[in-house]
CSV table of C-alpha atoms and ligand atoms in Angstrom, one decimal:
chain,number,residue,atom,x,y,z
A,238,UNK,CA,0.0,0.0,0.0
A,239,UNK,CA,1.2,3.5,-0.8
A,240,UNK,CA,2.4,5.7,2.1
A,241,UNK,CA,0.4,8.9,2.1
A,242,UNK,CA,3.4,10.8,3.4
A,243,UNK,CA,5.2,10.1,0.1
A,244,UNK,CA,3.1,12.8,-1.6
A,245,UNK,CA,3.8,16.4,-1.7
A,246,UNK,CA,0.8,18.7,-1.6
A,247,UNK,CA,0.5,19.1,-5.4
A,248,UNK,CA,0.6,15.3,-5.9
A,249,UNK,CA,-1.9,14.7,-3.1
A,250,UNK,CA,-4.3,17.1,-4.7
A,251,UNK,CA,-4.0,15.1,-7.9
A,252,UNK,CA,-4.6,11.9,-6.1
A,253,UNK,CA,-7.7,13.3,-4.4
A,254,UNK,CA,-9.0,14.6,-7.7
A,255,UNK,CA,-8.7,11.1,-9.2
A,256,UNK,CA,-10.8,9.9,-6.2
A,257,UNK,CA,-13.5,12.4,-7.1
A,258,UNK,CA,-12.7,14.7,-4.2
A,259,UNK,CA,-12.1,18.4,-4.0
A,260,UNK,CA,-8.5,19.4,-3.8
A,261,UNK,CA,-8.8,21.4,-0.6
A,262,UNK,CA,-9.2,18.0,1.1
A,263,UNK,CA,-5.5,17.5,0.4
A,264,UNK,CA,-4.7,20.6,2.5
A,265,UNK,CA,-6.8,19.2,5.3
A,266,UNK,CA,-5.0,15.9,5.2
A,267,UNK,CA,-1.6,17.7,5.1
A,268,UNK,CA,-2.6,19.6,8.3
A,269,UNK,CA,-3.6,16.4,10.1
A,270,UNK,CA,-0.4,14.7,9.0
A,271,UNK,CA,2.2,17.4,9.6
A,272,UNK,CA,0.7,19.8,12.1
A,273,UNK,CA,-1.4,17.5,14.2
A,274,UNK,CA,0.8,14.5,13.5
A,275,UNK,CA,-2.0,12.0,13.6
A,276,UNK,CA,-1.2,8.3,13.0
A,277,UNK,CA,-4.5,7.1,11.6
A,278,UNK,CA,-7.2,8.3,9.1
A,279,UNK,CA,-9.8,7.9,11.8
A,280,UNK,CA,-8.5,10.9,13.6
A,281,UNK,CA,-9.0,13.2,10.6
A,282,UNK,CA,-12.3,14.4,11.9
A,283,UNK,CA,-13.2,17.0,9.3
A,284,UNK,CA,-13.2,14.4,6.5
A,285,UNK,CA,-16.4,12.4,5.9
A,286,UNK,CA,-16.5,8.8,7.2
A,287,UNK,CA,-16.7,7.7,3.6
A,288,UNK,CA,-13.5,9.5,2.5
A,289,UNK,CA,-11.7,8.2,5.6
A,290,UNK,CA,-12.7,4.7,4.6
A,291,UNK,CA,-11.5,5.3,1.0
A,292,UNK,CA,-8.2,6.6,2.3
A,293,UNK,CA,-7.8,3.6,4.6
A,294,UNK,CA,-8.3,1.2,1.7
A,295,UNK,CA,-5.8,2.9,-0.5
A,296,UNK,CA,-3.0,4.3,1.7
A,297,UNK,CA,-1.0,3.6,4.8
A,298,UNK,CA,0.4,6.2,7.2
A,299,UNK,CA,4.0,5.5,7.8
A,300,UNK,CA,4.7,5.7,11.5
A,301,UNK,CA,8.2,4.8,12.8
A,302,UNK,CA,8.9,3.1,16.1
A,303,UNK,CA,11.8,4.3,18.2
A,304,UNK,CA,14.1,1.4,18.6
A,305,UNK,CA,16.8,3.2,20.6
A,306,UNK,CA,17.4,6.7,21.8
A,307,UNK,CA,20.8,7.9,23.1
A,308,UNK,CA,21.3,11.3,24.8
A,309,UNK,CA,24.6,13.0,24.8
A,310,UNK,CA,26.0,15.2,27.6
A,311,UNK,CA,25.8,18.2,25.2
A,312,UNK,CA,22.0,17.6,24.6
A,313,UNK,CA,22.3,15.9,21.2
A,314,UNK,CA,20.0,13.0,20.8
A,315,UNK,CA,20.5,10.1,18.4
A,316,UNK,CA,17.5,8.1,17.4
A,317,UNK,CA,17.4,4.6,15.9
A,318,UNK,CA,14.2,4.2,14.0
A,319,UNK,CA,12.5,1.0,12.9
A,320,UNK,CA,11.6,1.6,9.2
A,321,UNK,CA,9.3,-1.4,9.2
A,322,UNK,CA,11.1,-3.7,6.7
A,323,UNK,CA,13.6,-5.2,9.1
A,324,UNK,CA,15.9,-2.2,8.7
A,325,UNK,CA,16.7,0.7,10.9
A,326,UNK,CA,18.0,4.2,10.3
A,327,UNK,CA,19.7,6.8,12.4
A,328,UNK,CA,18.7,10.4,12.9
A,329,UNK,CA,20.2,13.1,15.1
A,330,UNK,CA,18.6,16.1,16.9
A,331,UNK,CA,21.0,18.9,17.8
A,332,UNK,CA,20.3,21.9,19.8
A,333,UNK,CA,22.0,25.3,18.9
A,334,UNK,CA,21.4,28.8,20.2
A,335,UNK,CA,19.4,29.5,17.0
A,336,UNK,CA,17.1,26.5,17.4
A,337,UNK,CA,16.8,22.8,16.8
A,338,UNK,CA,18.4,21.1,13.9
A,339,UNK,CA,17.9,17.6,12.6
A,340,UNK,CA,20.4,15.5,10.6
A,341,UNK,CA,18.4,13.2,8.5
A,342,UNK,CA,19.3,10.0,6.7
A,343,UNK,CA,18.3,9.5,3.0
A,344,UNK,CA,19.4,5.9,2.3
A,345,UNK,CA,19.8,2.6,4.2
A,346,UNK,CA,23.6,2.3,3.7
A,347,UNK,CA,25.6,4.4,1.2
A,348,UNK,CA,27.2,3.6,-2.2
A,349,UNK,CA,29.8,6.4,-2.2
A,350,UNK,CA,32.6,4.6,-0.2
A,351,UNK,CA,34.3,7.7,1.3
A,352,UNK,CA,37.3,6.3,3.2
A,353,UNK,CA,36.8,8.3,6.3
A,354,UNK,CA,33.1,7.7,6.9
A,355,UNK,CA,31.5,5.1,9.1
A,356,UNK,CA,28.6,4.6,6.7
A,357,UNK,CA,31.1,3.1,4.3
A,358,UNK,CA,31.6,-0.6,4.9
A,359,UNK,CA,27.9,-1.2,5.6
A,360,UNK,CA,26.0,-2.7,2.7
A,361,UNK,CA,23.8,-0.4,0.7
A,362,UNK,CA,20.2,-1.8,1.0
A,363,UNK,CA,17.9,0.8,-0.5
A,364,UNK,CA,17.0,4.5,-0.7
A,365,UNK,CA,14.4,5.9,1.6
A,366,UNK,CA,11.1,7.1,0.2
A,367,UNK,CA,10.1,10.8,0.7
A,368,UNK,CA,7.7,9.9,3.5
A,369,UNK,CA,10.4,8.0,5.4
A,370,UNK,CA,12.7,11.0,5.2
A,371,UNK,CA,9.9,13.4,6.5
A,372,UNK,CA,8.9,10.9,9.2
A,373,UNK,CA,12.3,11.2,10.9
A,374,UNK,CA,11.4,14.9,11.7
A,375,UNK,CA,7.8,14.2,12.6
A,376,UNK,CA,8.8,11.5,15.1
A,377,UNK,CA,11.4,13.7,16.7
A,378,UNK,CA,9.0,16.6,17.1
A,379,UNK,CA,6.5,14.3,18.6
A,380,UNK,CA,8.9,12.6,20.9
A,381,UNK,CA,10.5,15.8,22.3
A,382,UNK,CA,7.8,18.4,21.8
A,383,UNK,CA,10.3,20.8,20.2
A,384,UNK,CA,9.8,22.6,16.9
A,385,UNK,CA,12.6,21.8,14.5
A,386,UNK,CA,13.9,24.8,12.6
A,387,UNK,CA,16.8,23.5,10.6
A,388,UNK,CA,17.3,20.3,8.5
A,389,UNK,CA,20.6,19.0,7.3
A,390,UNK,CA,20.7,16.2,4.8
A,391,UNK,CA,23.9,14.9,6.3
A,392,UNK,CA,22.9,11.5,7.9
A,393,UNK,CA,23.5,8.2,6.2
A,394,UNK,CA,23.3,8.1,2.5
A,395,UNK,CA,24.0,10.4,-0.5
A,396,UNK,CA,21.0,12.7,-1.0
A,397,UNK,CA,21.6,13.3,-4.6
A,398,UNK,CA,21.7,9.6,-5.3
A,399,UNK,CA,18.1,9.6,-4.1
A,400,UNK,CA,17.2,12.7,-5.9
A,401,UNK,CA,13.4,12.5,-6.5
A,402,UNK,CA,12.6,11.4,-3.0
A,403,UNK,CA,14.8,14.1,-1.4
A,404,UNK,CA,13.2,16.8,-3.5
A,405,UNK,CA,9.8,15.6,-2.6
A,406,UNK,CA,10.7,15.5,1.1
A,407,UNK,CA,12.0,19.0,0.9
A,408,UNK,CA,8.7,20.2,-0.7
A,409,UNK,CA,6.8,18.6,2.2
A,410,UNK,CA,9.1,20.0,4.8
A,411,UNK,CA,9.0,23.4,3.3
A,412,UNK,CA,5.3,23.7,2.7
A,413,UNK,CA,3.6,26.1,5.2
A,414,UNK,CA,0.8,23.5,5.5
A,415,UNK,CA,3.4,20.8,5.9
A,416,UNK,CA,6.2,21.1,8.4
A,417,UNK,CA,6.8,24.7,7.5
A,418,UNK,CA,10.6,24.8,7.6
A,419,UNK,CA,12.1,27.6,5.5
A,420,UNK,CA,14.1,26.4,2.4
A,421,UNK,CA,16.9,28.5,3.6
A,422,UNK,CA,17.0,26.4,6.7
A,423,UNK,CA,17.4,23.2,4.8
A,424,UNK,CA,20.9,22.1,3.7
A,425,UNK,CA,21.5,19.3,1.2
A,426,UNK,CA,25.0,17.9,1.4
A,427,UNK,CA,26.6,16.0,-1.4
A,428,UNK,CA,29.9,14.1,-2.0
A,429,UNK,CA,29.8,15.7,-5.5
A,430,UNK,CA,27.3,14.1,-8.0
A,431,UNK,CA,27.9,16.8,-10.5
A,432,UNK,CA,24.9,16.2,-12.9
A,433,UNK,CA,22.5,16.3,-10.0
A,434,UNK,CA,23.9,19.6,-8.8
A,435,UNK,CA,23.0,21.2,-12.1
A,436,UNK,CA,19.5,19.6,-11.8
A,437,UNK,CA,19.1,20.9,-8.2
A,438,UNK,CA,19.9,24.4,-9.3
A,439,UNK,CA,16.9,24.3,-11.6
A,440,UNK,CA,14.4,23.2,-9.0
A,441,UNK,CA,13.6,26.7,-7.8
A,442,UNK,CA,14.0,25.7,-4.1
A,443,UNK,CA,16.1,28.1,-2.0
A,444,UNK,CA,17.9,25.4,-0.1
A,445,UNK,CA,21.6,25.5,0.8
A,446,UNK,CA,23.9,23.3,-1.1
A,447,UNK,CA,26.8,21.9,0.9
A,448,UNK,CA,29.7,20.2,-0.9
A,449,UNK,CA,31.9,17.7,0.9
A,450,UNK,CA,35.2,18.8,-0.7
A,451,UNK,CA,37.8,17.6,1.8
A,452,UNK,CA,40.8,17.9,-0.5
A,453,UNK,CA,42.3,20.3,-3.1
A,454,UNK,CA,44.0,17.9,-5.5
A,455,UNK,CA,42.4,15.2,-7.5
A,456,UNK,CA,44.9,12.7,-6.4
A,457,UNK,CA,44.2,13.4,-2.7
A,458,UNK,CA,40.5,13.7,-3.2
A,459,UNK,CA,40.2,10.5,-5.2
A,460,UNK,CA,42.1,8.6,-2.5
A,461,UNK,CA,39.6,9.8,0.1
A,462,UNK,CA,36.4,9.9,-2.0
A,463,UNK,CA,36.1,7.5,-5.0
A,464,UNK,CA,33.3,9.7,-6.5
A,465,UNK,CA,36.1,12.1,-7.5
A,466,UNK,CA,37.2,9.6,-10.1
A,467,UNK,CA,33.9,10.1,-11.8
A,468,UNK,CA,33.6,13.9,-11.3
A,469,UNK,CA,36.8,15.7,-10.6
A,470,UNK,CA,37.4,18.9,-8.6
A,471,UNK,CA,37.3,21.1,-11.7
A,472,UNK,CA,33.9,19.7,-12.8
A,473,UNK,CA,32.6,20.0,-9.2
A,474,UNK,CA,33.7,23.6,-8.8
A,475,UNK,CA,32.2,24.5,-12.2
A,476,UNK,CA,28.8,23.0,-11.1
A,477,UNK,CA,28.9,25.0,-7.9
A,478,UNK,CA,29.5,28.2,-9.7
A,479,UNK,CA,26.5,27.4,-11.9
A,480,UNK,CA,24.5,26.7,-8.7
A,481,UNK,CA,25.4,30.1,-7.3
A,482,UNK,CA,24.7,31.9,-10.5
A,483,UNK,CA,21.3,30.2,-11.0
A,484,UNK,CA,20.0,30.3,-7.4
A,485,UNK,CA,21.9,33.4,-6.1
A,486,UNK,CA,22.6,31.3,-3.0
A,487,UNK,CA,25.9,30.9,-1.1
A,488,UNK,CA,27.4,27.4,-1.3
A,489,UNK,CA,28.9,25.8,1.7
A,490,UNK,CA,32.1,23.6,1.5
A,491,UNK,CA,32.8,21.0,4.1
A,492,UNK,CA,36.4,20.2,4.7
A,493,UNK,CA,37.2,17.5,7.3
A,494,UNK,CA,40.7,18.0,8.6
A,495,UNK,CA,42.8,14.9,9.0
A,496,UNK,CA,46.3,15.1,10.5
A,497,UNK,CA,49.1,15.2,8.0
A,498,UNK,CA,46.7,14.4,5.2
A,499,UNK,CA,44.9,17.6,4.1
A,500,UNK,CA,45.7,20.1,6.9
A,501,UNK,CA,48.9,21.8,5.9
A,502,UNK,CA,49.3,25.3,4.6
A,503,UNK,CA,49.8,24.2,1.0
A,504,UNK,CA,46.3,22.7,1.2
A,505,UNK,CA,44.9,25.9,2.5
A,506,UNK,CA,46.7,27.9,-0.2
A,507,UNK,CA,45.2,25.6,-2.9
A,508,UNK,CA,41.8,25.9,-1.3
A,509,UNK,CA,42.0,29.7,-1.5
A,510,UNK,CA,42.9,29.6,-5.2
A,511,UNK,CA,40.1,27.1,-5.9
A,512,UNK,CA,37.4,29.1,-4.1
A,513,UNK,CA,38.6,32.7,-4.8
A,514,UNK,CA,35.7,35.0,-5.9
A,515,UNK,CA,33.0,32.5,-5.2
A,516,UNK,CA,30.0,33.3,-2.9
A,517,UNK,CA,30.8,30.6,-0.4
A,518,UNK,CA,31.6,29.6,3.1
A,519,UNK,CA,34.0,26.9,4.4
A,520,UNK,CA,33.0,24.6,7.3
A,521,UNK,CA,36.0,23.0,8.8
A,522,UNK,CA,35.3,19.8,10.6
A,523,UNK,CA,37.9,18.1,12.8
A,524,UNK,CA,37.7,14.6,11.3
A,525,UNK,CA,36.2,12.0,13.5
A,526,UNK,CA,38.3,8.9,13.6
A,527,UNK,CA,36.2,5.8,12.7
A,528,UNK,CA,36.9,2.2,13.8
A,529,UNK,CA,40.0,1.0,12.0
A,530,UNK,CA,40.1,4.3,10.1
A,531,UNK,CA,43.4,5.6,8.8
A,532,UNK,CA,42.6,9.3,9.3
A,533,UNK,CA,43.3,11.0,12.6
A,534,UNK,CA,41.9,14.3,13.8
A,535,UNK,CA,44.2,17.3,13.1
A,536,UNK,CA,45.7,19.1,16.1
A,537,UNK,CA,43.8,22.1,17.4
A,538,UNK,CA,46.8,24.2,16.4
A,539,UNK,CA,46.6,23.0,12.7
A,540,UNK,CA,42.9,23.5,12.6
A,541,UNK,CA,43.1,27.1,13.8
A,542,UNK,CA,46.1,27.8,11.5
A,543,UNK,CA,44.1,26.4,8.5
A,544,UNK,CA,41.0,28.6,9.4
A,545,UNK,CA,43.1,31.7,10.0
A,546,UNK,CA,44.9,31.2,6.6
A,547,UNK,CA,41.5,31.0,4.8
A,548,UNK,CA,40.1,34.0,6.7
A,549,UNK,CA,43.2,36.1,6.1
A,550,UNK,CA,42.9,35.4,2.4
A,551,UNK,CA,39.3,36.3,1.9
A,552,UNK,CA,37.5,33.0,2.4
A,553,UNK,CA,35.0,32.9,5.2
A,554,UNK,CA,35.8,29.8,7.3
A,555,UNK,CA,34.5,28.5,10.6
A,556,UNK,CA,35.3,25.5,12.7
A,557,UNK,CA,32.2,23.3,13.2
A,558,UNK,CA,31.5,22.5,16.9
A,559,UNK,CA,31.4,18.8,17.3
A,560,UNK,CA,28.2,17.6,18.9
A,561,UNK,CA,27.2,14.2,20.1
A,562,UNK,CA,30.6,12.5,19.8
A,563,UNK,CA,30.1,10.6,23.0
A,564,UNK,CA,27.1,8.8,21.5
A,565,UNK,CA,28.6,8.3,18.1
A,566,UNK,CA,26.4,10.9,16.6
A,567,UNK,CA,29.1,13.3,15.3
A,568,UNK,CA,29.9,13.8,11.6
A,569,UNK,CA,30.6,10.6,9.8
A,570,UNK,CA,29.9,8.4,12.8
A,571,UNK,CA,26.4,7.3,11.9
A,572,UNK,CA,26.1,3.7,11.1
A,573,UNK,CA,22.9,1.9,10.3
A,574,UNK,CA,22.2,-1.0,12.6
A,575,UNK,CA,20.0,-3.9,11.7
A,576,UNK,CA,17.2,-4.6,14.1
A,577,UNK,CA,18.3,-8.2,14.3
A,578,UNK,CA,21.8,-7.3,15.6
B,2069,SAH,N1,26.7,11.8,1.4
B,2069,SAH,C1,26.6,13.2,1.8
B,2069,SAH,C2,25.9,13.5,3.1
B,2069,SAH,C3,26.4,12.6,4.2
B,2069,SAH,S1,27.9,12.9,5.0
B,2069,SAH,C4,27.9,13.9,1.7
B,2069,SAH,O1,28.9,13.2,1.4
B,2069,SAH,O2,28.0,15.1,1.8
B,2069,SAH,C5,27.7,14.3,5.9
B,2069,SAH,C6,29.1,15.1,6.1
B,2069,SAH,O3,30.0,14.4,7.1
B,2069,SAH,C7,29.9,15.1,4.8
B,2069,SAH,O4,30.5,16.4,4.7
B,2069,SAH,C8,30.9,14.0,5.1
B,2069,SAH,O5,32.0,14.2,4.2
B,2069,SAH,C9,31.3,14.2,6.5
B,2069,SAH,N2,32.0,13.1,7.2
B,2069,SAH,C10,31.9,11.8,6.9
B,2069,SAH,N3,32.7,11.1,7.7
B,2069,SAH,C11,33.3,12.0,8.5
B,2069,SAH,C12,34.2,11.9,9.6
B,2069,SAH,N4,34.7,10.7,9.9
B,2069,SAH,N5,34.6,13.0,10.2
B,2069,SAH,C13,34.1,14.2,9.8
B,2069,SAH,N6,33.2,14.4,8.8
B,2069,SAH,C14,32.8,13.3,8.2
C-alpha cells in the first residue's frame, strides 16, 4: 500500500481529484499529518467517514517506532528508528542557540565509499522514500515536543543519489501547510554528484547546497572519495559556480581536517585559489576517527592555522562545533544497525 506521506501537496491534490474529491481535502490531510501529526485516518475528523474509509483502503500512514534513543552530555539525541522492513536508520537532533536542527538519513547504507566515513563498509540496502525522510522529523518533534527549525541532509546516504525522494521530502518540509521549515534552513550535502547539482539548481528551491570537498588535488580527493574519479574537482567547482549563478545562494564547502593528510598550509593555499571569488563559506570539521580508520583528527593548532589562513585570504571559514561525539552521533559516525543485531 502507498504511504500517504510520500506525496507532496500538489501530488496529493491530484490523487484526491482522481478519487473524485475536492483538492482542498489535500490541504486538510496535510494539516492532520504534519501539524497535528496523527497516525490514523480515523483521527481526521473534518473528513467524511466515507472519505476516511476510502483513504484507509488505498493508503497507509507511515509511523516509525523508536528502537533506541541515546542522549549526549551536550544535549544531542541520536535516534534509531525502525523503518518497518527489518531495517533501521539513524537520525540526530542537535540543539543550537538559534534553534533545533535535525540531521536526516536519506538511504539505508551508502554507495559512495568515502574512506573516512563510518557509513562506508555497511551494505547499501535501499533508498528511503520521501515519507520515510519526512517521518524522521515528525517522530522527533512528537517525541521531544520541540519545533525543529533546521534540517541538514547529512545523515546516512547520498541525498543526490536519491534525488526524486529528497526533492519531494524538501517540498513537504518546506510547505507552510506541511512542516513549514524555510528552504533557507534546509541544507543538502553531497559528495559531488555533478549532474545532480545542475539539476538541483533548476528546482527553484532556495535550499543551501553543501559540498563535501575535503581535498584540493584530484589525487588526494580520489584517495579519500572514490566519487572524485567520476567527477573531478574542476567539474565539481564549475557545477557549484553554476548553482550560485542560477540560485543566487551561497554554497557551503565541508572540509574535514585529517592530521598530516589535508591540513597543511599548502592545502589551505590551494583551497583559497580554488574558491577565490565564489560566494561561499567553508565549514572546517575536525575529522572523527572511525573504527579501523586511517585518518586521525588534526591538532587544534593546525585546525586554527588552517582557518586563519583562509580567513586572512578572503575565504570565510568557521570550525564546526562537534556535537554528540560521546554517543557516536558526530559527523561521519552514523552507522545503520539492523534490528536483528
Ligand atoms: N553523502 C553526503 C551526506 C552525508 S555525510 C555527503 O557526502 O556530503 C555528511 C558530512 O559528514 C559530509 O561532509 C561528510 O564528508 C562528513 N563526514 C563523513 N565522515 C566524516 C568523519 N569521519 N569525520 C568528519 N566528517 C565526516
